[in-house]
PDB file of C-alpha atoms in Angstrom:
ATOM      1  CA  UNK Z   1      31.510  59.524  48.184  1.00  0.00           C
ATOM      2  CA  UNK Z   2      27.991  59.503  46.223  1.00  0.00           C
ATOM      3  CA  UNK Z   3      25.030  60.037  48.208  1.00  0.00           C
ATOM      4  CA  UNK Z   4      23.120  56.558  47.416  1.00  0.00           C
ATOM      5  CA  UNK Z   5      20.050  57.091  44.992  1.00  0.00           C
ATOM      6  CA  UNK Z   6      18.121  54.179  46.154  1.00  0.00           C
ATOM      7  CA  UNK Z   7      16.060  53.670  49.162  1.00  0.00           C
ATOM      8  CA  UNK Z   8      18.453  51.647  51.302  1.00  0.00           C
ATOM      9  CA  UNK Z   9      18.963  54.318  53.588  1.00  0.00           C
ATOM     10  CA  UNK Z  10      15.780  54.954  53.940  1.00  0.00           C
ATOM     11  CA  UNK Z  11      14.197  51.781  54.883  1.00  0.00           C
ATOM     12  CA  UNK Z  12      17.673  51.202  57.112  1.00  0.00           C
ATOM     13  CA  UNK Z  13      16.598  54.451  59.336  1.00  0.00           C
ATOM     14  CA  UNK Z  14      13.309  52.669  59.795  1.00  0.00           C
ATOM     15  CA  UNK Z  15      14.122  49.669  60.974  1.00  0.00           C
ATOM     16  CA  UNK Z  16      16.686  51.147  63.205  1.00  0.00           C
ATOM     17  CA  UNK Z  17      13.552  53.116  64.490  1.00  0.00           C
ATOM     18  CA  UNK Z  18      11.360  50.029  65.038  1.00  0.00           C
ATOM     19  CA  UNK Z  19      14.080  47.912  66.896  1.00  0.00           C
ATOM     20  CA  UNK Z  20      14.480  51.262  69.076  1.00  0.00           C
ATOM     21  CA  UNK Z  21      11.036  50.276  70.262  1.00  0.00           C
ATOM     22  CA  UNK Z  22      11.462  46.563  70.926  1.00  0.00           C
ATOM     23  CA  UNK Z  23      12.514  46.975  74.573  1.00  0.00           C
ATOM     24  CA  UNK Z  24       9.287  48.492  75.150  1.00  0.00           C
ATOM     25  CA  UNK Z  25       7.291  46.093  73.912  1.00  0.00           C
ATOM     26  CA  UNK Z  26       9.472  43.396  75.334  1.00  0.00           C
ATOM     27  CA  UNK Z  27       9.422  44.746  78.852  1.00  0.00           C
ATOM     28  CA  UNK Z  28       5.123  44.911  78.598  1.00  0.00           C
ATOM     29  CA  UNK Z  29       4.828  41.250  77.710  1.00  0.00           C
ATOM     30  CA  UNK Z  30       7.228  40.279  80.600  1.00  0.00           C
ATOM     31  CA  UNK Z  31       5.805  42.164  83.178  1.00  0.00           C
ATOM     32  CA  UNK Z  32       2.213  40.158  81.414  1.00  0.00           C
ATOM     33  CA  UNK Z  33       4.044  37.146  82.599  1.00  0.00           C
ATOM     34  CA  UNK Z  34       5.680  35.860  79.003  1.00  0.00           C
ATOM     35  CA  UNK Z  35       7.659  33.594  78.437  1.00  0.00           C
ATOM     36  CA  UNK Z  36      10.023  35.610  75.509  1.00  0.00           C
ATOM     37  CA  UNK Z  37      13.794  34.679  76.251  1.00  0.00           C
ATOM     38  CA  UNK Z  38      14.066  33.413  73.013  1.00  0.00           C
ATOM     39  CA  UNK Z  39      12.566  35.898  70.957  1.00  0.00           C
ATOM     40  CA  UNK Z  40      14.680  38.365  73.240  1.00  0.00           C
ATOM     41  CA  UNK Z  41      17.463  36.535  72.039  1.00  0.00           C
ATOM     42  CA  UNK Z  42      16.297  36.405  67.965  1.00  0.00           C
ATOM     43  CA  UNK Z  43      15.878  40.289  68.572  1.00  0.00           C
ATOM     44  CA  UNK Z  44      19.851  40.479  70.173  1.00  0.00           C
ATOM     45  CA  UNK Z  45      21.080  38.976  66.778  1.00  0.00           C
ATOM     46  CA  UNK Z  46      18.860  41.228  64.710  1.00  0.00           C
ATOM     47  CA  UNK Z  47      20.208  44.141  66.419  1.00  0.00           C
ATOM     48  CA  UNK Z  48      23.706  42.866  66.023  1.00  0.00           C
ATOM     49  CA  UNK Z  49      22.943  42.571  62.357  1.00  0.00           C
ATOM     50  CA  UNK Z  50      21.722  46.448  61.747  1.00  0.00           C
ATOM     51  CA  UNK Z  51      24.679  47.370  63.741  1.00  0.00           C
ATOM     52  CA  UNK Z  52      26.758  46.307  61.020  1.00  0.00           C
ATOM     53  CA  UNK Z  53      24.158  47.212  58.112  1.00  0.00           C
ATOM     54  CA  UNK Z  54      24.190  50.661  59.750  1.00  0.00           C
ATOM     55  CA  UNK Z  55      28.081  51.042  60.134  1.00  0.00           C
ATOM     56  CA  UNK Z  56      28.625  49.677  55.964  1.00  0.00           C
ATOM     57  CA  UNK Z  57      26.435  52.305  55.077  1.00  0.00           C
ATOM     58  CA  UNK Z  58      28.229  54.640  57.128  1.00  0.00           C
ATOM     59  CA  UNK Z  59      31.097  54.092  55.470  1.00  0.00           C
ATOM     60  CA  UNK Z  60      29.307  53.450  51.677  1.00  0.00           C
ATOM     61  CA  UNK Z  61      28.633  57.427  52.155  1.00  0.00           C
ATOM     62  CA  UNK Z  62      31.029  58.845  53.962  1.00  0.00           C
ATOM     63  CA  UNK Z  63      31.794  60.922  56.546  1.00  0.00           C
ATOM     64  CA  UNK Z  64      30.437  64.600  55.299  1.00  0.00           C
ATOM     65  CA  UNK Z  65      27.465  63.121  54.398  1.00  0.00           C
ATOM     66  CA  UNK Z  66      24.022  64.130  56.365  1.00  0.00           C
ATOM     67  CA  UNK Z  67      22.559  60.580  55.821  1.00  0.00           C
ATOM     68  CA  UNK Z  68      25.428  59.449  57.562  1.00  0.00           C
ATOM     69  CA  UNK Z  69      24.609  61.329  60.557  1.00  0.00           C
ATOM     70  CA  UNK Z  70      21.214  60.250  60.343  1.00  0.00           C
ATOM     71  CA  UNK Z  71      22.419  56.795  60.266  1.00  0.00           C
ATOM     72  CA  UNK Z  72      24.974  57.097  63.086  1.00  0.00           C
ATOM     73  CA  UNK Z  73      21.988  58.735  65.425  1.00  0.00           C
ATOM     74  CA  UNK Z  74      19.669  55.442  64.637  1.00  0.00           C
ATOM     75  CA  UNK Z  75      21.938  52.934  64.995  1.00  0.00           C
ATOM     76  CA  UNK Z  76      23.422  54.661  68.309  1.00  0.00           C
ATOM     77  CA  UNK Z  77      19.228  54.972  69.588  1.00  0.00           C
ATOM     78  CA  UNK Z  78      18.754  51.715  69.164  1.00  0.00           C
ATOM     79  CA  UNK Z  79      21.833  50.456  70.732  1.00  0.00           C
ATOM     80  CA  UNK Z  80      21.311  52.358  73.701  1.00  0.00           C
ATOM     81  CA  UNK Z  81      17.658  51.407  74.634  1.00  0.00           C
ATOM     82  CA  UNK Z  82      18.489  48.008  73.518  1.00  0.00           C
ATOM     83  CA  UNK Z  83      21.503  47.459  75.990  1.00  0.00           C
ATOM     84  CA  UNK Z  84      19.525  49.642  78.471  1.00  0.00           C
ATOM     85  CA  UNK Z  85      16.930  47.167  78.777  1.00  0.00           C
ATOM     86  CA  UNK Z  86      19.222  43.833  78.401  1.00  0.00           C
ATOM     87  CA  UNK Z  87      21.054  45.674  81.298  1.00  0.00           C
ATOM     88  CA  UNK Z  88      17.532  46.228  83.420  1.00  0.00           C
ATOM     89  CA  UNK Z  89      17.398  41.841  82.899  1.00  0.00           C
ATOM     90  CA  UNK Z  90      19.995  41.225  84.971  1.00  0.00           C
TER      91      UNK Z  90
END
């Protein structure tokens, strides 16, 4: 396939990269004493959602393709701190 021209990928990789920091900031206000379940929960279906942006660009550029990897490596970041801190809420 075509590398993409536009600046999908791009602004994709950063907001994998700012939802990789989420449980961070998440984990400060709760130990502050906040009350966030439900933005916890708004920020579960957002990460759900560039789970599957990340994996249809995946396969919009194909496998050989070093955007791809790029892509894989954000999305699989952000999963992992993500389910590493839902994990650490018992």
């Amino acid at each position: 396939m075509e590398e993409l021209t536009d600046d999908s990928v791009p602004r994709l990789l950063e907001a994998l990269a700012e939802a990789k920091t989420w449980p961070e900031r998440f984990q400060a206000r709760l130990e502050g004493g906040a009350d966030i379940h439900h933005e916890i929960s708004e920020a579960d279906k957002r990460i759900e959602q560039l789970e599957k942006q990340a994996k249809e660009a995946m396969k919009r550029l194909g496998c050989v393709s070093p955007q791809t990897r790029m892509v894989y490596h954000g999305m699989a970041d952000m999963l992992i701190n993500w389910q590493t801190f839902k994990d650490s809420l018992g």
